[in-house]
Amino acid sequence: MSTRHLFTSECVSMGHPDKVADQISDAVVDAFLAQDPDARVAVETLVTTDLVVLSGEINAKPGTQVLYEPLVRRTIREIGYDDPALEFDADSCNLHIHVHQQSPDISMGVDQDSGELGAGDQGLMFGYACDETPERMPLPITLARRILDRQVELRQDGTLPWLRPDAKSQVTVEYEGDRAVRLHTVLISTQHAPDIARAEYVEACIEQILRPSLPHDLLDDDTIFHVNPTGNFVIGGPHGDTGLTGRKIIVDTYGGWSRHGGGAFSGKDPSKVDRSAAYMCRYVARNLVDAGLARRCEVQLAYAIGVAEPLSVRVDTFGSGSASEVRLAELVREHFDLTPAGMLETLQLRRPIYLPTARFGHFGRSGDGYGWERSDRAETLRAATS
């Protein structure tokens, strides 16, 4: 009996309306953390034609001051919306700010009388890692991101000057069991200038964006390529579709391969376990995989608001583990500080590092700002099971 099956993941570019909203929200988070590492920030952004609405709650030390308007306009300009013809322009869009003081009830739950830091919210968080790619990420979301990395590169360096900021990609991988054997379908939808002929941009997208982003050994004569399958894509960005913070939670994580607790990341300071615990779950899962204790690993944590210790810790290796899942969960509790304070310290989360995560992805990236991608516990975990 054949064990072949298909799996698809998508990604969206930094110019997608929802990602524009995410980046504005995380730019605000970074601006407060740069002045006050203990600032509490929970902000949401809405973007649409010629309009940005920023709202939320802040709690920061006296003297902390963030100038919202220049910050928002700079963020929009860096994304690439700097032309009034796009109907969403950094210099001319209307901006409405509705930010107020954080509820004292929330502050009371997080900052306890004992001095211990409680969870900033209740909820459940998941993290995932696998040995399918060097990034320890599932192949479909990895390739979908590479396509849009390439689109951004060619847009920003002027190689394809007709590209515009809004874009989406999608990759369907054919598997034999758990092994990728070929690319079934690859798609890019990218906003473009109105004066470029369809045949020209289709060929350029396939030959200069798609093919260079994909492993050649998984391409064959039957691989399907789609470029702007509905036709032209001139009207895009916030003018084409309203964007909101937190609507791309699957794009932000593992492309649908792993479960998701439902909480978004952007616009939240790291005292919110929606963000910090999801990063911690990824850190734990990656170290378990890099330790050779599993080929695939999903970690779940659950928290109650105001309570420091997680309510539950679960490890699922999908049958690929070299030790029992009960034992692996014990190891996780033994070798990782899963309290909010412990996660903040371990992953160095009280820093202005979040705008790039909203722009280029939260997992499978490298650099100082992605502390949850380190494998520095792998050897310790390996030794503990030997």
mmCIF file with all atom_site columns, C-alpha atoms in Angstrom, residues 210-358:
data_model
loop_
_atom_site.group_PDB
_atom_site.id
_atom_site.type_symbol
_atom_site.label_atom_id
_atom_site.label_alt_id
_atom_site.label_comp_id
_atom_site.label_asym_id
_atom_site.label_entity_id
_atom_site.label_seq_id
_atom_site.pdbx_PDB_ins_code
_atom_site.Cartn_x
_atom_site.Cartn_y
_atom_site.Cartn_z
_atom_site.occupancy
_atom_site.B_iso_or_equiv
_atom_site.pdbx_formal_charge
_atom_site.auth_seq_id
_atom_site.auth_comp_id
_atom_site.auth_asym_id
_atom_site.auth_atom_id
_atom_site.pdbx_PDB_model_num
ATOM 1   C CA . LEU A 1 210 ? 11.092 30.144 -7.523  1.00 0.00 ? 210 LEU A CA 1
ATOM 2   C CA . ARG A 1 211 ? 13.727 27.883 -9.054  1.00 0.00 ? 211 ARG A CA 1
ATOM 3   C CA . PRO A 1 212 ? 16.722 29.446 -7.220  1.00 0.00 ? 212 PRO A CA 1
ATOM 4   C CA . SER A 1 213 ? 14.851 29.018 -3.917  1.00 0.00 ? 213 SER A CA 1
ATOM 5   C CA . LEU A 1 214 ? 14.115 25.320 -4.297  1.00 0.00 ? 214 LEU A CA 1
ATOM 6   C CA . PRO A 1 215 ? 16.195 22.117 -4.029  1.00 0.00 ? 215 PRO A CA 1
ATOM 7   C CA . HIS A 1 216 ? 16.754 20.982 -7.605  1.00 0.00 ? 216 HIS A CA 1
ATOM 8   C CA . ASP A 1 217 ? 16.735 17.303 -6.674  1.00 0.00 ? 217 ASP A CA 1
ATOM 9   C CA . LEU A 1 218 ? 13.083 17.606 -5.613  1.00 0.00 ? 218 LEU A CA 1
ATOM 10  C CA . LEU A 1 219 ? 11.970 19.300 -8.837  1.00 0.00 ? 219 LEU A CA 1
ATOM 11  C CA . ASP A 1 220 ? 10.875 17.231 -11.814 1.00 0.00 ? 220 ASP A CA 1
ATOM 12  C CA . ASP A 1 221 ? 9.030  17.701 -15.100 1.00 0.00 ? 221 ASP A CA 1
ATOM 13  C CA . ASP A 1 222 ? 5.676  17.279 -13.343 1.00 0.00 ? 222 ASP A CA 1
ATOM 14  C CA . THR A 1 223 ? 6.228  19.958 -10.693 1.00 0.00 ? 223 THR A CA 1
ATOM 15  C CA . ILE A 1 224 ? 3.476  22.558 -11.076 1.00 0.00 ? 224 ILE A CA 1
ATOM 16  C CA . PHE A 1 225 ? 4.347  26.265 -10.934 1.00 0.00 ? 225 PHE A CA 1
ATOM 17  C CA . HIS A 1 226 ? 1.703  28.921 -10.318 1.00 0.00 ? 226 HIS A CA 1
ATOM 18  C CA . VAL A 1 227 ? 2.425  32.652 -10.583 1.00 0.00 ? 227 VAL A CA 1
ATOM 19  C CA . ASN A 1 228 ? -0.421 35.027 -9.719  1.00 0.00 ? 228 ASN A CA 1
ATOM 20  C CA . PRO A 1 229 ? -2.977 32.364 -10.686 1.00 0.00 ? 229 PRO A CA 1
ATOM 21  C CA . THR A 1 230 ? -5.911 34.805 -10.557 1.00 0.00 ? 230 THR A CA 1
ATOM 22  C CA . GLY A 1 231 ? -4.207 37.102 -13.084 1.00 0.00 ? 231 GLY A CA 1
ATOM 23  C CA . ASN A 1 232 ? -2.618 40.472 -12.396 1.00 0.00 ? 232 ASN A CA 1
ATOM 24  C CA . PHE A 1 233 ? -1.853 41.564 -8.819  1.00 0.00 ? 233 PHE A CA 1
ATOM 25  C CA . VAL A 1 234 ? -1.521 45.358 -8.959  1.00 0.00 ? 234 VAL A CA 1
ATOM 26  C CA . ILE A 1 235 ? -3.795 46.380 -6.090  1.00 0.00 ? 235 ILE A CA 1
ATOM 27  C CA . GLY A 1 236 ? -2.271 44.983 -2.929  1.00 0.00 ? 236 GLY A CA 1
ATOM 28  C CA . GLY A 1 237 ? -1.064 45.727 0.565   1.00 0.00 ? 237 GLY A CA 1
ATOM 29  C CA . PRO A 1 238 ? -3.433 47.471 2.983   1.00 0.00 ? 238 PRO A CA 1
ATOM 30  C CA . HIS A 1 239 ? -5.217 49.091 0.038   1.00 0.00 ? 239 HIS A CA 1
ATOM 31  C CA . GLY A 1 240 ? -6.141 45.665 -1.281  1.00 0.00 ? 240 GLY A CA 1
ATOM 32  C CA . ASP A 1 241 ? -7.063 44.051 2.027   1.00 0.00 ? 241 ASP A CA 1
ATOM 33  C CA . THR A 1 242 ? -7.369 45.158 5.638   1.00 0.00 ? 242 THR A CA 1
ATOM 34  C CA . GLY A 1 243 ? -4.580 43.904 7.900   1.00 0.00 ? 243 GLY A CA 1
ATOM 35  C CA . LEU A 1 244 ? -4.722 43.076 11.602  1.00 0.00 ? 244 LEU A CA 1
ATOM 36  C CA . THR A 1 245 ? -2.121 42.064 14.166  1.00 0.00 ? 245 THR A CA 1
ATOM 37  C CA . GLY A 1 246 ? -2.085 38.371 14.984  1.00 0.00 ? 246 GLY A CA 1
ATOM 38  C CA . ARG A 1 247 ? -3.857 36.879 11.976  1.00 0.00 ? 247 ARG A CA 1
ATOM 39  C CA . LYS A 1 248 ? -0.911 34.899 10.608  1.00 0.00 ? 248 LYS A CA 1
ATOM 40  C CA . ILE A 1 249 ? -0.243 32.550 13.518  1.00 0.00 ? 249 ILE A CA 1
ATOM 41  C CA . ILE A 1 250 ? 0.364  29.486 11.309  1.00 0.00 ? 250 ILE A CA 1
ATOM 42  C CA . VAL A 1 251 ? 2.704  31.404 9.009   1.00 0.00 ? 251 VAL A CA 1
ATOM 43  C CA . ASP A 1 252 ? 4.505  32.605 12.147  1.00 0.00 ? 252 ASP A CA 1
ATOM 44  C CA . THR A 1 253 ? 5.103  29.071 13.419  1.00 0.00 ? 253 THR A CA 1
ATOM 45  C CA . TYR A 1 254 ? 5.409  25.767 11.537  1.00 0.00 ? 254 TYR A CA 1
ATOM 46  C CA . GLY A 1 255 ? 3.156  26.108 8.521   1.00 0.00 ? 255 GLY A CA 1
ATOM 47  C CA . GLY A 1 256 ? 0.449  23.913 10.000  1.00 0.00 ? 256 GLY A CA 1
ATOM 48  C CA . TRP A 1 257 ? 2.751  20.961 10.672  1.00 0.00 ? 257 TRP A CA 1
ATOM 49  C CA . SER A 1 258 ? 2.527  21.311 14.453  1.00 0.00 ? 258 SER A CA 1
ATOM 50  C CA . ARG A 1 259 ? -0.418 22.125 16.667  1.00 0.00 ? 259 ARG A CA 1
ATOM 51  C CA . HIS A 1 260 ? -1.009 25.699 17.780  1.00 0.00 ? 260 HIS A CA 1
ATOM 52  C CA . GLY A 1 261 ? -2.378 27.033 21.054  1.00 0.00 ? 261 GLY A CA 1
ATOM 53  C CA . GLY A 1 262 ? -4.139 29.940 19.326  1.00 0.00 ? 262 GLY A CA 1
ATOM 54  C CA . GLY A 1 263 ? -2.200 32.861 20.796  1.00 0.00 ? 263 GLY A CA 1
ATOM 55  C CA . ALA A 1 264 ? -0.476 35.348 18.510  1.00 0.00 ? 264 ALA A CA 1
ATOM 56  C CA . PHE A 1 265 ? 3.014  36.738 19.195  1.00 0.00 ? 265 PHE A CA 1
ATOM 57  C CA . SER A 1 266 ? 3.310  40.243 17.777  1.00 0.00 ? 266 SER A CA 1
ATOM 58  C CA . GLY A 1 267 ? 2.445  43.265 19.880  1.00 0.00 ? 267 GLY A CA 1
ATOM 59  C CA . LYS A 1 268 ? 3.116  41.437 23.155  1.00 0.00 ? 268 LYS A CA 1
ATOM 60  C CA . ASP A 1 269 ? 6.026  41.908 25.515  1.00 0.00 ? 269 ASP A CA 1
ATOM 61  C CA . PRO A 1 270 ? 7.690  38.655 26.650  1.00 0.00 ? 270 PRO A CA 1
ATOM 62  C CA . SER A 1 271 ? 5.922  38.522 30.022  1.00 0.00 ? 271 SER A CA 1
ATOM 63  C CA . LYS A 1 272 ? 3.007  37.242 27.962  1.00 0.00 ? 272 LYS A CA 1
ATOM 64  C CA . VAL A 1 273 ? 3.446  33.474 27.795  1.00 0.00 ? 273 VAL A CA 1
ATOM 65  C CA . ASP A 1 274 ? 1.683  33.402 24.429  1.00 0.00 ? 274 ASP A CA 1
ATOM 66  C CA . ARG A 1 275 ? 5.018  34.625 23.176  1.00 0.00 ? 275 ARG A CA 1
ATOM 67  C CA . SER A 1 276 ? 7.722  33.590 25.640  1.00 0.00 ? 276 SER A CA 1
ATOM 68  C CA . ALA A 1 277 ? 6.443  30.068 26.265  1.00 0.00 ? 277 ALA A CA 1
ATOM 69  C CA . ALA A 1 278 ? 6.009  29.417 22.546  1.00 0.00 ? 278 ALA A CA 1
ATOM 70  C CA . TYR A 1 279 ? 9.645  30.425 22.082  1.00 0.00 ? 279 TYR A CA 1
ATOM 71  C CA . MET A 1 280 ? 10.609 28.199 25.006  1.00 0.00 ? 280 MET A CA 1
ATOM 72  C CA . CYS A 1 281 ? 8.733  25.255 23.529  1.00 0.00 ? 281 CYS A CA 1
ATOM 73  C CA . ARG A 1 282 ? 10.690 25.686 20.313  1.00 0.00 ? 282 ARG A CA 1
ATOM 74  C CA . TYR A 1 283 ? 13.962 25.913 22.260  1.00 0.00 ? 283 TYR A CA 1
ATOM 75  C CA . VAL A 1 284 ? 13.205 22.711 24.152  1.00 0.00 ? 284 VAL A CA 1
ATOM 76  C CA . ALA A 1 285 ? 12.056 20.826 21.049  1.00 0.00 ? 285 ALA A CA 1
ATOM 77  C CA . ARG A 1 286 ? 15.097 21.899 19.054  1.00 0.00 ? 286 ARG A CA 1
ATOM 78  C CA . ASN A 1 287 ? 17.491 20.795 21.792  1.00 0.00 ? 287 ASN A CA 1
ATOM 79  C CA . LEU A 1 288 ? 15.794 17.414 22.071  1.00 0.00 ? 288 LEU A CA 1
ATOM 80  C CA . VAL A 1 289 ? 16.145 16.892 18.312  1.00 0.00 ? 289 VAL A CA 1
ATOM 81  C CA . ASP A 1 290 ? 19.739 18.146 18.229  1.00 0.00 ? 290 ASP A CA 1
ATOM 82  C CA . ALA A 1 291 ? 20.521 15.818 21.130  1.00 0.00 ? 291 ALA A CA 1
ATOM 83  C CA . GLY A 1 292 ? 19.448 12.902 18.934  1.00 0.00 ? 292 GLY A CA 1
ATOM 84  C CA . LEU A 1 293 ? 16.620 12.021 21.298  1.00 0.00 ? 293 LEU A CA 1
ATOM 85  C CA . ALA A 1 294 ? 13.958 12.384 18.599  1.00 0.00 ? 294 ALA A CA 1
ATOM 86  C CA . ARG A 1 295 ? 13.723 12.979 14.861  1.00 0.00 ? 295 ARG A CA 1
ATOM 87  C CA . ARG A 1 296 ? 10.463 14.900 15.316  1.00 0.00 ? 296 ARG A CA 1
ATOM 88  C CA . CYS A 1 297 ? 9.405  16.550 18.532  1.00 0.00 ? 297 CYS A CA 1
ATOM 89  C CA . GLU A 1 298 ? 6.478  18.652 19.704  1.00 0.00 ? 298 GLU A CA 1
ATOM 90  C CA . VAL A 1 299 ? 6.482  20.242 23.157  1.00 0.00 ? 299 VAL A CA 1
ATOM 91  C CA . GLN A 1 300 ? 3.403  21.631 24.899  1.00 0.00 ? 300 GLN A CA 1
ATOM 92  C CA . LEU A 1 301 ? 3.331  23.897 27.948  1.00 0.00 ? 301 LEU A CA 1
ATOM 93  C CA . ALA A 1 302 ? 0.246  25.271 29.699  1.00 0.00 ? 302 ALA A CA 1
ATOM 94  C CA . TYR A 1 303 ? -0.041 28.180 32.151  1.00 0.00 ? 303 TYR A CA 1
ATOM 95  C CA . ALA A 1 304 ? -2.529 29.932 34.416  1.00 0.00 ? 304 ALA A CA 1
ATOM 96  C CA . ILE A 1 305 ? -2.386 33.717 34.720  1.00 0.00 ? 305 ILE A CA 1
ATOM 97  C CA . GLY A 1 306 ? -0.417 34.775 37.775  1.00 0.00 ? 306 GLY A CA 1
ATOM 98  C CA . VAL A 1 307 ? 1.033  31.266 38.344  1.00 0.00 ? 307 VAL A CA 1
ATOM 99  C CA . ALA A 1 308 ? 4.734  30.807 37.680  1.00 0.00 ? 308 ALA A CA 1
ATOM 100 C CA . GLU A 1 309 ? 5.090  27.053 37.176  1.00 0.00 ? 309 GLU A CA 1
ATOM 101 C CA . PRO A 1 310 ? 3.505  25.474 34.099  1.00 0.00 ? 310 PRO A CA 1
ATOM 102 C CA . LEU A 1 311 ? 0.356  23.468 34.693  1.00 0.00 ? 311 LEU A CA 1
ATOM 103 C CA . SER A 1 312 ? 1.571  20.743 32.351  1.00 0.00 ? 312 SER A CA 1
ATOM 104 C CA . VAL A 1 313 ? 4.559  19.699 30.271  1.00 0.00 ? 313 VAL A CA 1
ATOM 105 C CA . ARG A 1 314 ? 4.095  17.289 27.381  1.00 0.00 ? 314 ARG A CA 1
ATOM 106 C CA . VAL A 1 315 ? 6.519  15.864 24.815  1.00 0.00 ? 315 VAL A CA 1
ATOM 107 C CA . ASP A 1 316 ? 5.343  14.050 21.672  1.00 0.00 ? 316 ASP A CA 1
ATOM 108 C CA . THR A 1 317 ? 7.971  12.449 19.410  1.00 0.00 ? 317 THR A CA 1
ATOM 109 C CA . PHE A 1 318 ? 5.494  10.795 17.024  1.00 0.00 ? 318 PHE A CA 1
ATOM 110 C CA . GLY A 1 319 ? 7.234  7.465  17.525  1.00 0.00 ? 319 GLY A CA 1
ATOM 111 C CA . SER A 1 320 ? 10.682 8.837  16.645  1.00 0.00 ? 320 SER A CA 1
ATOM 112 C CA . GLY A 1 321 ? 12.091 9.123  20.186  1.00 0.00 ? 321 GLY A CA 1
ATOM 113 C CA . SER A 1 322 ? 15.021 7.189  21.575  1.00 0.00 ? 322 SER A CA 1
ATOM 114 C CA . ALA A 1 323 ? 13.573 7.457  25.093  1.00 0.00 ? 323 ALA A CA 1
ATOM 115 C CA . SER A 1 324 ? 10.004 7.349  26.374  1.00 0.00 ? 324 SER A CA 1
ATOM 116 C CA . GLU A 1 325 ? 7.995  10.539 26.161  1.00 0.00 ? 325 GLU A CA 1
ATOM 117 C CA . VAL A 1 326 ? 7.424  10.377 29.915  1.00 0.00 ? 326 VAL A CA 1
ATOM 118 C CA . ARG A 1 327 ? 11.187 10.335 30.447  1.00 0.00 ? 327 ARG A CA 1
ATOM 119 C CA . LEU A 1 328 ? 11.702 13.185 27.990  1.00 0.00 ? 328 LEU A CA 1
ATOM 120 C CA . ALA A 1 329 ? 9.104  15.294 29.807  1.00 0.00 ? 329 ALA A CA 1
ATOM 121 C CA . GLU A 1 330 ? 10.951 14.611 33.058  1.00 0.00 ? 330 GLU A CA 1
ATOM 122 C CA . LEU A 1 331 ? 14.198 15.743 31.426  1.00 0.00 ? 331 LEU A CA 1
ATOM 123 C CA . VAL A 1 332 ? 12.540 18.930 30.258  1.00 0.00 ? 332 VAL A CA 1
ATOM 124 C CA . ARG A 1 333 ? 11.420 19.778 33.794  1.00 0.00 ? 333 ARG A CA 1
ATOM 125 C CA . GLU A 1 334 ? 14.879 18.916 35.156  1.00 0.00 ? 334 GLU A CA 1
ATOM 126 C CA . HIS A 1 335 ? 16.978 20.903 32.680  1.00 0.00 ? 335 HIS A CA 1
ATOM 127 C CA . PHE A 1 336 ? 14.826 23.891 31.680  1.00 0.00 ? 336 PHE A CA 1
ATOM 128 C CA . ASP A 1 337 ? 13.469 26.664 33.896  1.00 0.00 ? 337 ASP A CA 1
ATOM 129 C CA . LEU A 1 338 ? 9.912  26.926 32.598  1.00 0.00 ? 338 LEU A CA 1
ATOM 130 C CA . THR A 1 339 ? 8.768  29.788 34.827  1.00 0.00 ? 339 THR A CA 1
ATOM 131 C CA . PRO A 1 340 ? 8.164  33.150 33.127  1.00 0.00 ? 340 PRO A CA 1
ATOM 132 C CA . ALA A 1 341 ? 11.248 34.601 34.844  1.00 0.00 ? 341 ALA A CA 1
ATOM 133 C CA . GLY A 1 342 ? 13.317 31.590 33.845  1.00 0.00 ? 342 GLY A CA 1
ATOM 134 C CA . MET A 1 343 ? 12.247 31.809 30.210  1.00 0.00 ? 343 MET A CA 1
ATOM 135 C CA . LEU A 1 344 ? 12.969 35.531 30.077  1.00 0.00 ? 344 LEU A CA 1
ATOM 136 C CA . GLU A 1 345 ? 16.458 34.951 31.455  1.00 0.00 ? 345 GLU A CA 1
ATOM 137 C CA . THR A 1 346 ? 17.320 31.801 29.491  1.00 0.00 ? 346 THR A CA 1
ATOM 138 C CA . LEU A 1 347 ? 16.288 33.218 26.132  1.00 0.00 ? 347 LEU A CA 1
ATOM 139 C CA . GLN A 1 348 ? 17.257 36.852 26.873  1.00 0.00 ? 348 GLN A CA 1
ATOM 140 C CA . LEU A 1 349 ? 13.821 38.083 25.927  1.00 0.00 ? 349 LEU A CA 1
ATOM 141 C CA . ARG A 1 350 ? 13.821 41.496 27.629  1.00 0.00 ? 350 ARG A CA 1
ATOM 142 C CA . ARG A 1 351 ? 15.458 43.092 24.597  1.00 0.00 ? 351 ARG A CA 1
ATOM 143 C CA . PRO A 1 352 ? 14.236 44.970 21.514  1.00 0.00 ? 352 PRO A CA 1
ATOM 144 C CA . ILE A 1 353 ? 14.499 41.921 19.216  1.00 0.00 ? 353 ILE A CA 1
ATOM 145 C CA . TYR A 1 354 ? 10.959 41.439 17.980  1.00 0.00 ? 354 TYR A CA 1
ATOM 146 C CA . LEU A 1 355 ? 10.489 43.506 14.820  1.00 0.00 ? 355 LEU A CA 1
ATOM 147 C CA . PRO A 1 356 ? 12.620 41.098 12.720  1.00 0.00 ? 356 PRO A CA 1
ATOM 148 C CA . THR A 1 357 ? 10.548 38.153 13.945  1.00 0.00 ? 357 THR A CA 1
ATOM 149 C CA . ALA A 1 358 ? 7.388  39.808 12.633  1.00 0.00 ? 358 ALA A CA 1
#
